[in-house]
Short mmCIF file of C-alpha atoms in Angstrom, two decimals:
data_model
loop_
_atom_site.label_atom_id
_atom_site.label_comp_id
_atom_site.label_asym_id
_atom_site.label_seq_id
_atom_site.Cartn_x
_atom_site.Cartn_y
_atom_site.Cartn_z
CA MET M 918 -28.60 21.11 4.41
CA ALA M 919 -28.23 18.06 6.28
CA LEU M 920 -27.89 14.52 4.85
CA ASN M 921 -31.38 13.98 4.90
CA LYS M 922 -32.55 17.13 3.01
CA LEU M 923 -30.07 16.08 0.44
CA ALA M 924 -32.25 13.23 -1.12
CA VAL M 925 -35.23 12.70 -3.36
CA SER M 926 -37.99 10.23 -2.30
CA GLU M 927 -37.59 7.40 -3.63
CA ALA M 928 -41.65 7.47 -4.39
CA ASN M 929 -40.86 10.67 -6.01
CA THR M 930 -41.14 9.64 -9.62
CA ALA M 931 -39.65 13.50 -10.84
CA THR M 932 -37.34 12.88 -13.53
CA ILE M 933 -33.08 14.75 -12.98
CA ASP M 934 -31.17 14.68 -15.49
CA GLY M 935 -33.25 12.15 -17.19
CA LEU M 936 -32.94 9.90 -14.59
CA ASP M 937 -36.11 8.89 -11.85
CA ALA M 938 -35.58 7.94 -8.65
CA GLY M 939 -36.58 4.27 -9.64
CA GLY M 940 -33.88 4.48 -12.56
CA ILE M 941 -31.07 5.58 -9.76
CA SER M 942 -32.90 2.40 -7.55
CA ALA M 943 -31.69 -0.34 -11.25
CA ILE M 944 -28.03 0.94 -11.93
CA TRP M 945 -27.78 0.82 -7.89
CA ARG M 946 -28.47 -2.38 -7.73
CA ARG M 947 -26.50 -3.11 -11.34
CA VAL M 948 -23.56 -1.56 -9.63
CA ARG M 949 -24.32 -3.39 -6.19
CA ALA M 950 -24.28 -7.33 -9.05
CA HIS M 951 -21.43 -6.43 -10.46
CA LEU M 952 -19.35 -5.40 -6.95
CA ARG M 953 -20.64 -9.18 -5.07
CA GLU M 954 -19.78 -10.46 -7.67
CA GLU M 955 -15.72 -9.06 -8.10
CA CYS M 956 -15.20 -8.80 -4.28
CA GLY M 957 -17.04 -12.39 -3.51
CA PRO M 958 -19.87 -12.45 -1.02
CA ALA M 959 -18.43 -12.30 2.37
CA LEU M 960 -16.56 -9.53 1.54
CA TYR M 961 -19.66 -7.78 0.27
CA SER M 962 -22.22 -8.77 2.83
CA GLN M 963 -19.94 -6.98 5.23
CA GLU M 964 -18.60 -3.70 3.68
CA ILE M 965 -20.18 -2.92 0.67
CA ALA M 966 -24.30 -4.65 1.75
CA ARG M 967 -24.41 -2.01 3.95
CA LEU M 968 -24.37 1.66 2.14
CA ARG M 969 -27.77 3.29 0.57
CA VAL M 970 -27.67 5.38 -2.43
CA ARG M 971 -29.95 8.15 -2.85
CA LEU M 972 -29.84 11.13 -5.51
CA ALA M 973 -28.78 14.99 -4.18
CA GLU M 974 -30.98 17.76 -5.19
CA THR M 975 -28.03 19.03 -7.31
CA GLY M 976 -28.26 16.28 -9.33
CA ALA M 977 -25.91 14.42 -7.94
CA LEU M 978 -25.54 10.73 -6.38
CA VAL M 979 -25.26 10.63 -2.87
CA ILE M 980 -23.56 7.20 -1.48
CA ILE M 981 -24.23 6.83 2.79
CA ALA M 982 -22.65 4.45 4.41
CA PRO M 983 -23.64 3.34 8.03
CA SER M 984 -20.32 4.68 10.03
CA SER M 985 -17.69 6.95 8.79
CA PHE M 986 -14.69 4.13 8.60
CA ASN M 987 -17.30 1.92 6.30
CA ARG M 988 -17.34 5.03 4.28
CA ASP M 989 -13.27 5.46 3.94
CA TRP M 990 -12.79 2.44 3.11
CA VAL M 991 -15.42 1.87 0.70
CA GLU M 992 -13.73 4.42 -0.74
CA ASP M 993 -10.24 3.32 -0.63
CA HIS M 994 -10.64 0.14 -2.15
CA TRP M 995 -13.52 0.78 -3.73
CA GLY M 996 -14.45 3.90 -5.13
CA ALA M 997 -12.91 3.72 -8.13
CA ARG M 998 -14.40 0.82 -9.23
CA ILE M 999 -18.71 2.17 -8.55
CA ARG M 1000 -17.59 5.67 -10.05
CA ALA M 1001 -16.91 3.64 -13.23
CA LEU M 1002 -19.36 1.00 -13.36
CA TRP M 1003 -21.80 4.26 -13.22
CA ALA M 1004 -20.94 5.51 -15.67
CA GLU M 1005 -21.15 2.77 -17.70
CA LEU M 1006 -24.49 2.62 -16.33
CA ASP M 1007 -25.56 6.83 -16.26
CA PRO M 1008 -24.39 8.37 -19.13
CA SER M 1009 -24.84 11.87 -16.98
CA HIS M 1010 -22.08 12.05 -15.62
CA ARG M 1011 -23.23 12.65 -12.36
CA ASP M 1012 -21.47 13.85 -9.08
CA ILE M 1013 -20.98 10.90 -7.35
CA LEU M 1014 -20.30 11.28 -3.24
CA LEU M 1015 -19.49 8.86 -0.40
CA LEU M 1016 -20.48 9.69 2.24
CA ALA M 1017 -21.44 8.66 5.90
CA GLU M 1018 -24.51 8.91 8.04
CA ASP M 1019 -23.63 11.90 9.84
CA GLN M 1020 -21.51 13.91 7.46
CA ASP M 1021 -22.99 16.95 6.06
CA ALA M 1022 -24.58 18.35 2.83
CA PRO M 1023 -22.09 18.06 -0.80
CA GLN M 1024 -20.80 21.53 -0.12
CA SER M 1025 -19.21 21.13 2.83
CA VAL M 1026 -17.65 17.41 2.04
CA MET M 1027 -16.17 18.56 -1.07
CA ALA M 1028 -14.22 21.03 0.22
CA ASN M 1029 -13.41 18.51 3.24
CA ARG M 1030 -13.00 15.12 1.52
CA SER M 1031 -8.98 14.07 0.94
CA SER M 1032 -10.15 13.26 -3.06
CA ALA M 1033 -9.80 16.43 -5.09
CA PRO M 1034 -13.01 17.51 -6.71
CA VAL M 1035 -13.11 15.93 -10.59
CA ALA M 1036 -13.79 18.74 -12.87
CA ARG M 1037 -16.58 18.90 -15.53
CA LYS M 1038 -15.59 20.86 -18.62
CA PRO M 1039 -18.97 20.37 -21.01
CA GLN M 1040 -18.27 21.66 -24.36
CA PRO M 1041 -20.65 21.72 -27.67
CA ALA M 1042 -20.26 18.80 -29.75
CA ALA M 1043 -21.19 17.23 -32.78
CA THR M 1044 -22.88 14.43 -31.05
CA GLY M 1045 -24.04 16.34 -28.26
CA ALA M 1046 -21.86 14.45 -26.03
CA SER M 1047 -19.34 15.73 -22.98
CA VAL M 1048 -15.89 16.03 -22.37
CA ALA M 1049 -14.71 13.30 -19.90
CA PRO M 1050 -14.62 13.35 -16.36
CA VAL M 1051 -10.69 13.81 -15.90
CA PRO M 1052 -9.14 15.09 -12.17
CA ALA M 1053 -8.60 18.80 -12.18
CA ALA M 1054 -4.95 19.06 -13.48
CA ASP M 1055 -3.76 21.37 -10.03
CA VAL M 1056 -4.08 18.69 -7.48
CA ALA M 1057 -4.46 14.76 -7.60
CA PRO M 1058 -6.82 13.09 -6.08
CA VAL M 1059 -5.69 11.45 -3.45
CA ASP M 1060 -6.06 10.00 -0.06
CA ALA M 1061 -3.73 11.80 2.61
CA ARG M 1062 -4.11 9.05 4.84
CA PHE M 1063 -1.46 6.88 2.24
CA SER M 1064 1.70 9.06 3.29
CA PHE M 1065 5.37 7.54 3.96
CA ASP M 1066 4.57 7.67 7.03
CA SER M 1067 1.99 5.15 7.12
CA PHE M 1068 4.03 3.19 4.82
CA ARG M 1069 5.49 -0.21 6.81
CA VAL M 1070 8.73 -1.14 5.46
CA GLY M 1071 9.84 -4.50 4.67
CA PRO M 1072 11.81 -6.33 2.72
CA ALA M 1073 9.53 -7.56 0.83
CA ASN M 1074 9.03 -3.82 -0.31
CA GLU M 1075 12.24 -2.19 0.58
CA VAL M 1076 13.48 -1.54 -2.72
CA ALA M 1077 10.11 0.68 -4.16
CA ALA M 1078 9.84 2.51 -0.69
CA ALA M 1079 13.12 3.81 -1.74
CA ALA M 1080 12.60 4.50 -5.18
CA ALA M 1081 9.70 6.15 -4.36
CA ARG M 1082 11.35 8.26 -1.92
CA THR M 1083 13.97 8.89 -4.21
CA MET M 1084 11.83 10.28 -7.24
CA VAL M 1085 9.97 13.16 -4.39
CA GLY M 1086 12.93 14.61 -3.46
CA ALA M 1087 14.92 14.88 -6.47
CA ALA M 1088 14.60 17.67 -9.06
CA THR M 1089 14.68 16.10 -12.24
CA PRO M 1090 13.24 12.47 -12.58
CA PRO M 1091 16.18 9.86 -12.09
CA PHE M 1092 14.51 6.81 -13.38
CA ASN M 1093 11.46 7.64 -15.91
CA PRO M 1094 8.94 5.63 -15.76
CA VAL M 1095 9.23 3.98 -12.70
CA PHE M 1096 6.81 0.81 -12.42
CA PHE M 1097 5.65 -0.87 -9.40
CA TYR M 1098 4.46 -4.51 -9.93
CA GLY M 1099 2.89 -7.42 -7.56
CA ASP M 1100 0.32 -8.94 -6.36
CA TYR M 1101 -3.27 -6.83 -5.79
CA GLY M 1102 -3.38 -5.55 -1.88
CA VAL M 1103 0.52 -5.61 -1.31
CA GLY M 1104 0.77 -1.32 -1.16
CA LYS M 1105 1.24 -0.48 -4.80
CA THR M 1106 -1.98 2.24 -4.78
CA HIS M 1107 -1.11 3.23 -1.20
CA LEU M 1108 2.51 4.41 -2.47
CA LEU M 1109 1.25 5.73 -5.41
CA HIS M 1110 -0.81 7.96 -3.31
CA ALA M 1111 2.33 8.97 -0.98
CA VAL M 1112 4.13 9.64 -3.73
CA ALA M 1113 1.24 12.21 -5.43
CA THR M 1114 0.91 13.48 -1.49
CA ALA M 1115 4.96 13.61 -0.70
CA ALA M 1116 5.34 15.95 -4.08
CA GLN M 1117 1.93 18.35 -3.63
CA ASN M 1118 3.19 19.24 -0.67
CA GLY M 1119 6.78 19.00 -0.80
CA THR M 1120 9.72 21.89 -0.25
CA ARG M 1121 8.74 22.18 -4.17
CA PRO M 1122 5.41 21.46 -4.48
CA ARG M 1123 4.43 20.13 -8.14
CA LYS M 1124 1.85 19.02 -10.50
CA ALA M 1125 -0.01 15.17 -9.38
CA LEU M 1126 -2.44 13.63 -10.84
CA TYR M 1127 -3.15 10.15 -9.42
CA LEU M 1128 -5.21 8.24 -12.51
CA THR M 1129 -6.79 4.32 -12.84
CA ALA M 1130 -6.27 2.52 -15.94
CA GLU M 1131 -10.04 2.60 -16.08
CA GLU M 1132 -10.48 6.36 -15.28
CA PHE M 1133 -7.61 6.81 -18.04
CA LEU M 1134 -9.57 4.86 -20.07
CA SER M 1135 -12.85 6.12 -19.87
CA GLY M 1136 -11.74 9.42 -20.37
CA PHE M 1137 -10.42 9.37 -23.17
CA VAL M 1138 -13.22 6.98 -24.52
CA THR M 1139 -15.59 9.10 -24.06
CA ALA M 1140 -12.78 12.76 -25.09
CA MET M 1141 -12.87 10.49 -28.16
CA ARG M 1142 -16.53 10.68 -28.42
CA ALA M 1143 -16.99 13.87 -28.08
CA ARG M 1144 -14.61 14.29 -30.64
CA ASP M 1145 -12.02 16.77 -28.08
CA THR M 1146 -9.14 14.72 -27.38
CA ILE M 1147 -7.79 18.15 -26.60
CA SER M 1148 -8.88 18.75 -23.68
CA PHE M 1149 -8.15 15.63 -21.99
CA LYS M 1150 -4.62 15.38 -23.46
CA GLU M 1151 -3.72 18.65 -21.43
CA THR M 1152 -4.97 17.57 -18.23
CA VAL M 1153 -2.81 14.33 -18.25
CA ARG M 1154 0.38 16.09 -19.38
CA GLY M 1155 -0.35 19.25 -17.76
CA VAL M 1156 1.31 17.93 -14.36
CA ASP M 1157 4.82 17.07 -12.88
CA VAL M 1158 3.81 14.12 -12.01
CA LEU M 1159 1.39 11.04 -13.35
CA LEU M 1160 0.84 9.03 -11.84
CA ILE M 1161 -1.25 5.68 -12.89
CA ASP M 1162 -2.83 2.65 -11.19
CA ASP M 1163 -3.93 -1.44 -12.94
CA VAL M 1164 -1.84 -0.49 -15.70
CA HIS M 1165 -3.34 -3.27 -16.83
CA PHE M 1166 -6.50 -3.11 -17.67
CA ILE M 1167 -4.78 -0.55 -21.10
CA ALA M 1168 -3.02 -3.67 -22.22
CA GLY M 1169 -4.98 -5.13 -25.35
CA LYS M 1170 -6.34 -1.44 -26.01
CA PRO M 1171 -4.83 -0.17 -29.47
CA LYS M 1172 -6.05 3.06 -29.70
CA THR M 1173 -5.31 3.54 -25.84
CA GLU M 1174 -1.58 2.25 -25.49
CA ASP M 1175 -1.42 4.64 -28.86
CA GLU M 1176 -2.87 7.75 -26.27
CA PHE M 1177 -0.89 6.62 -23.10
CA LEU M 1178 2.28 5.69 -25.41
CA HIS M 1179 2.51 9.31 -26.63
CA THR M 1180 1.00 10.65 -22.93
CA ILE M 1181 4.27 8.70 -21.06
CA ALA M 1182 6.63 9.48 -24.33
CA ALA M 1183 5.70 13.92 -23.96
CA LEU M 1184 5.92 14.07 -20.02
CA VAL M 1185 9.39 11.58 -20.03
CA ALA M 1186 10.67 13.95 -22.56
CA GLU M 1187 9.96 17.37 -20.59
CA ASN M 1188 11.32 15.84 -17.16
CA LYS M 1189 8.19 15.36 -16.09
CA GLN M 1190 8.08 12.35 -13.54
CA VAL M 1191 5.88 9.25 -14.68
CA VAL M 1192 4.63 6.15 -12.21
CA LEU M 1193 2.92 3.52 -13.23
CA ALA M 1194 1.36 0.49 -10.94
CA SER M 1195 0.33 -3.02 -11.99
CA HIS M 1196 -0.16 -6.61 -10.85
CA LYS M 1197 2.52 -7.73 -13.32
CA PRO M 1198 5.79 -6.25 -14.40
CA PRO M 1199 5.71 -4.69 -17.75
CA ALA M 1200 7.73 -7.81 -19.70
CA GLU M 1201 5.08 -10.13 -18.88
CA LEU M 1202 1.66 -7.49 -19.89
CA GLN M 1203 -0.17 -8.70 -22.99
CA MET M 1204 0.76 -4.99 -24.49
CA GLN M 1205 0.59 -5.07 -28.65
CA ASP M 1206 2.18 -2.30 -29.02
CA GLU M 1207 6.32 -2.72 -28.96
CA ARG M 1208 5.95 0.17 -28.49
CA LEU M 1209 4.59 0.49 -25.32
CA ARG M 1210 6.48 -1.82 -23.75
CA SER M 1211 10.23 -0.86 -24.88
CA LEU M 1212 9.13 2.33 -23.04
CA LEU M 1213 7.88 0.82 -20.22
CA THR M 1214 10.60 -2.08 -19.58
CA GLY M 1215 13.51 1.00 -20.39
CA GLY M 1216 12.53 2.67 -16.71
CA LEU M 1217 12.93 1.07 -13.30
CA SER M 1218 10.94 -1.73 -12.82
CA CYS M 1219 10.14 -2.17 -8.63
CA PRO M 1220 8.26 -5.14 -7.41
CA LEU M 1221 6.69 -5.63 -3.57
CA GLY M 1222 6.38 -8.66 -2.29
CA LYS M 1223 4.06 -10.32 0.57
CA PRO M 1224 4.92 -9.04 3.93
CA ASP M 1225 6.80 -11.24 6.13
CA LEU M 1226 5.91 -12.01 9.48
CA ASP M 1227 7.43 -9.18 10.95
CA LEU M 1228 6.18 -6.82 8.38
CA ARG M 1229 2.60 -8.11 8.75
CA ARG M 1230 3.02 -7.17 12.16
CA GLN M 1231 4.18 -3.32 11.70
CA ILE M 1232 1.22 -2.97 8.99
CA LEU M 1233 -1.62 -4.16 11.54
CA ASP M 1234 -0.70 -1.89 14.47
CA CYS M 1235 -0.73 0.74 11.74
CA LYS M 1236 -4.26 0.16 10.61
CA ILE M 1237 -4.90 -0.74 14.49
CA ALA M 1238 -3.73 2.82 15.08
CA GLN M 1239 -5.78 4.07 12.65
CA ALA M 1240 -8.67 2.70 13.74
CA THR M 1241 -8.43 3.48 17.34
CA CYS M 1242 -8.40 7.61 15.81
CA HIS M 1243 -12.40 6.38 15.11
CA TYR M 1244 -13.15 4.35 17.96
CA PRO M 1245 -10.91 5.28 21.17
CA THR M 1246 -12.35 2.23 23.19
CA PHE M 1247 -10.79 -0.33 20.69
CA ASP M 1248 -8.35 -2.19 21.84
CA VAL M 1249 -6.24 -5.23 20.62
CA SER M 1250 -4.61 -7.44 22.60
CA GLU M 1251 -0.44 -8.62 22.01
CA ALA M 1252 -1.63 -11.74 21.55
CA VAL M 1253 -4.58 -11.02 19.51
CA ARG M 1254 -1.64 -9.13 16.87
CA ASP M 1255 0.06 -11.57 16.92
CA PHE M 1256 -2.35 -14.53 15.78
CA LEU M 1257 -3.61 -11.89 13.16
CA ALA M 1258 -0.69 -11.18 11.59
CA ALA M 1259 0.85 -14.75 11.94
CA ARG M 1260 -2.55 -16.37 10.17
CA ILE M 1261 -3.18 -13.51 7.53
CA THR M 1262 -0.67 -14.13 4.94
CA SER M 1263 -2.42 -12.73 2.11
CA SER M 1264 -2.00 -8.94 1.96
CA PRO M 1265 -2.89 -6.30 3.89
CA ARG M 1266 -5.63 -5.69 2.09
CA GLU M 1267 -6.77 -8.85 3.28
CA MET M 1268 -5.95 -8.39 7.15
CA GLU M 1269 -7.99 -4.75 6.55
CA GLY M 1270 -11.07 -6.47 5.87
CA VAL M 1271 -10.52 -9.36 8.62
CA LEU M 1272 -9.69 -6.68 11.77
CA ASN M 1273 -13.25 -4.00 9.85
CA ASN M 1274 -15.07 -7.47 10.75
CA VAL M 1275 -13.47 -7.09 14.11
CA ILE M 1276 -14.27 -3.67 14.37
CA CYS M 1277 -18.06 -3.89 13.60
CA ARG M 1278 -18.02 -7.02 16.62
CA THR M 1279 -16.66 -5.01 18.76
CA ALA M 1280 -16.15 -1.62 18.98
CA LEU M 1281 -19.26 -0.51 17.40
CA ILE M 1282 -21.96 -3.07 19.60
CA GLY M 1283 -19.30 -2.12 22.94
CA GLN M 1284 -17.79 -5.66 22.80
CA PRO M 1285 -14.32 -6.77 23.84
CA VAL M 1286 -11.85 -7.90 21.53
CA THR M 1287 -11.40 -11.91 21.91
CA MET M 1288 -9.84 -13.89 19.73
CA GLU M 1289 -13.01 -16.86 19.50
CA VAL M 1290 -14.22 -13.39 17.45
CA VAL M 1291 -11.10 -12.83 15.84
CA SER M 1292 -11.45 -16.54 15.17
CA THR M 1293 -15.54 -16.13 13.99
CA ALA M 1294 -14.61 -12.99 11.06
CA LEU M 1295 -11.47 -14.96 10.13
CA ARG M 1296 -14.50 -17.90 9.74
CA GLU M 1297 -16.66 -15.43 7.82
CA LEU M 1298 -14.35 -14.11 5.37
CA SER M 1299 -13.19 -17.64 4.88
CA LEU M 1300 -10.16 -17.63 5.75
CA SER M 1301 -8.82 -20.10 6.94
CA SER M 1302 -6.53 -20.24 10.45
CA GLU M 1303 -4.32 -22.61 9.34
CA ARG M 1304 -1.86 -21.35 6.61
CA ARG M 1305 -2.54 -22.18 2.60
CA LEU M 1306 0.76 -22.90 1.16
CA THR M 1307 1.66 -23.42 -2.75
CA VAL M 1308 4.13 -25.49 -3.92
CA ASP M 1309 5.54 -21.66 -5.56
CA GLU M 1310 6.05 -20.35 -2.43
CA ILE M 1311 7.84 -23.62 -1.11
CA GLN M 1312 9.89 -23.76 -3.95
CA LYS M 1313 11.04 -20.15 -3.27
CA VAL M 1314 11.96 -20.35 0.28
CA VAL M 1315 13.63 -23.84 -0.15
CA ALA M 1316 15.89 -21.97 -2.49
CA THR M 1317 17.00 -18.57 -0.69
CA HIS M 1318 17.01 -20.97 2.48
CA PHE M 1319 20.14 -22.69 0.51
CA GLY M 1320 21.49 -20.43 -1.62
CA ILE M 1321 20.17 -21.67 -5.06
CA THR M 1322 17.30 -20.56 -7.25
CA THR M 1323 13.97 -21.99 -7.54
CA ALA M 1324 15.09 -22.56 -11.24
CA ASP M 1325 17.87 -24.66 -10.42
CA ILE M 1326 15.10 -26.73 -8.09
CA CYS M 1327 13.43 -27.83 -10.63
CA SER M 1328 16.24 -27.82 -13.74
CA LYS M 1329 18.47 -31.86 -14.05
CA ARG M 1330 20.93 -31.14 -12.41
CA ARG M 1331 21.99 -33.72 -9.96
CA THR M 1332 24.95 -32.13 -7.92
CA GLN M 1333 24.78 -32.43 -4.14
CA ALA M 1334 24.09 -27.87 -4.11
CA VAL M 1335 20.67 -28.54 -5.31
CA VAL M 1336 19.85 -32.17 -4.77
CA ARG M 1337 19.12 -32.50 -1.63
CA PRO M 1338 17.18 -28.47 -1.83
CA ARG M 1339 15.39 -30.22 -4.15
CA HIS M 1340 14.18 -33.33 -2.20
CA ILE M 1341 13.45 -30.94 0.65
CA ALA M 1342 11.43 -28.81 -1.49
CA MET M 1343 9.71 -32.57 -2.79
CA TYR M 1344 9.37 -33.53 1.19
CA LEU M 1345 7.36 -29.36 1.92
CA ALA M 1346 5.69 -29.83 -0.45
CA LYS M 1347 4.13 -33.51 0.39
CA THR M 1348 4.17 -32.48 4.08
CA LEU M 1349 2.20 -28.79 3.57
CA THR M 1350 0.00 -29.18 0.74
CA THR M 1351 -2.58 -31.11 -0.23
CA ARG M 1352 -0.85 -31.77 -4.03
CA SER M 1353 -1.23 -34.74 -5.87
CA LEU M 1354 2.12 -36.18 -5.61
CA PRO M 1355 1.84 -36.44 -9.84
CA ASP M 1356 1.33 -32.58 -9.49
CA ILE M 1357 4.08 -31.87 -7.29
CA GLY M 1358 5.99 -34.21 -9.78
CA ARG M 1359 4.67 -31.78 -12.56
CA ARG M 1360 5.88 -28.61 -10.94
CA PHE M 1361 9.20 -29.56 -10.22
CA GLY M 1362 10.53 -29.76 -13.91
CA GLY M 1363 8.18 -32.36 -15.02
CA ARG M 1364 8.97 -35.37 -12.84
CA ASP M 1365 7.50 -38.42 -12.34
CA HIS M 1366 5.43 -38.76 -9.49
CA SER M 1367 8.09 -41.88 -8.31
CA THR M 1368 10.42 -39.35 -8.31
CA VAL M 1369 8.73 -36.95 -5.72
CA ILE M 1370 7.63 -40.53 -3.67
CA HIS M 1371 11.76 -41.68 -3.75
CA ALA M 1372 12.45 -37.99 -2.01
CA VAL M 1373 9.61 -37.82 1.22
CA SER M 1374 11.21 -41.29 1.20
CA LYS M 1375 14.89 -40.13 1.41
CA VAL M 1376 14.23 -37.16 3.53
CA THR M 1377 12.16 -39.38 6.17
CA GLY M 1378 14.75 -41.96 6.33
CA MET M 1379 17.08 -39.00 7.32
CA ILE M 1380 15.53 -37.51 9.66
CA ASP M 1381 13.96 -40.90 11.48
CA ALA M 1382 18.07 -41.46 11.64
CA GLY M 1383 18.77 -38.54 13.54
CA ASP M 1384 19.83 -36.44 10.35
CA PRO M 1385 20.73 -31.95 10.79
CA VAL M 1386 18.32 -31.95 8.38
CA ALA M 1387 15.26 -32.42 11.20
CA ASP M 1388 15.81 -28.37 11.94
CA GLU M 1389 16.65 -27.35 8.36
CA ILE M 1390 12.36 -29.00 7.93
CA ASP M 1391 11.61 -27.22 10.79
CA ALA M 1392 13.19 -24.06 10.21
CA LEU M 1393 11.42 -24.33 6.78
CA THR M 1394 8.50 -24.52 7.73
CA ARG M 1395 8.02 -22.35 10.53
CA GLU M 1396 8.90 -19.37 8.04
CA LEU M 1397 6.50 -21.07 6.01
CA GLN M 1398 3.56 -20.91 7.96
CA GLY M 1399 4.51 -17.63 9.44
#
């Protein structure tokens, strides 16, 4: 069947699995409302609003994207969330397919899509419910594009990347569990997919299962309601490598924490690799079960930080190379690449969002990539072309530059080795951020605003007098602003 033969007419009121076309549209409106709130109006209008929904004759839900590139981006970044939101509103647990306009019917898509098929195993239960939809245990639903080859390594992530490669090459887990943590969009999910792909396709193929914490939670809750947790346990524990993303979603849910604890403990006891990811290190998660916290902190924790300028440029070049596979005429000059890498400093994911916006403005309508187009994309996504800095970032960069710690800078110590960096950090905080003097003082160990004024005056006087501190200020400013 071609895609246009899949859909049930929106005027057709015949029901499928208890929902008519009007009911499907109502659920989709609610899902989109959640997505708009979560991703923000700019990104929503650019990537999500263009999606259309149809109901296939098989009962599967088909979400149609205007292009393959848009489909891939939505699948990578919001696919799991869309499915989770839909599952909350539609009790039928129908398959959800993300397709581009020119893709074939679900049968061929399910055979070719990079995500593995979802195992649906309805079983009778006293409640009439069915077992939770959990991915099949013989493969991991991973995106093969997220491989080690496409993961760019720099100072911000080199420890995590080395640990990931070591896990894949080892006969038995060298560290267990392994916990990747860092801000949103810095590459944690990419690394999890890379581990799963390499484990499945290595010289010693192993069963790998990738789940978001939300999928783990949803599967477990549904299994409990169906009074059939055995199937759920067999699925998540019957693998060689279990990878769970966004672990912080499990924190604070006692029953799920308990199941999560026993799952990890069972796999670790059997020398099976467990890989987890979260936006915070294990010690900072709000876990109610101290046994779980102890188990997580007892493994290897690897941070992923924000990439520096060189790494951002590498990531950008990789993203552009991937885009040219879909759009051969998409050409980005070196000047534009340098500009984007210097200005988008928050995360690679934000950089990808800007790149998608640029593609829509150029490759899709046959226009060249210019600095003006890029600047417009930055404005529309509310990204200033100027570097936004925080006092914390300034303290970290200054501390590293002078070989001390941020705790030293905020301490009461008054040795020259600490006072000079502290004054410079206060000066940079005053000149590079919009924070008030009292606010800056509070962020430097609860100091008074008069202390900040003194520090700024001191550094300003040194600069005016031709002190070498001026060179250090220039170097630090360039580093902070990318």
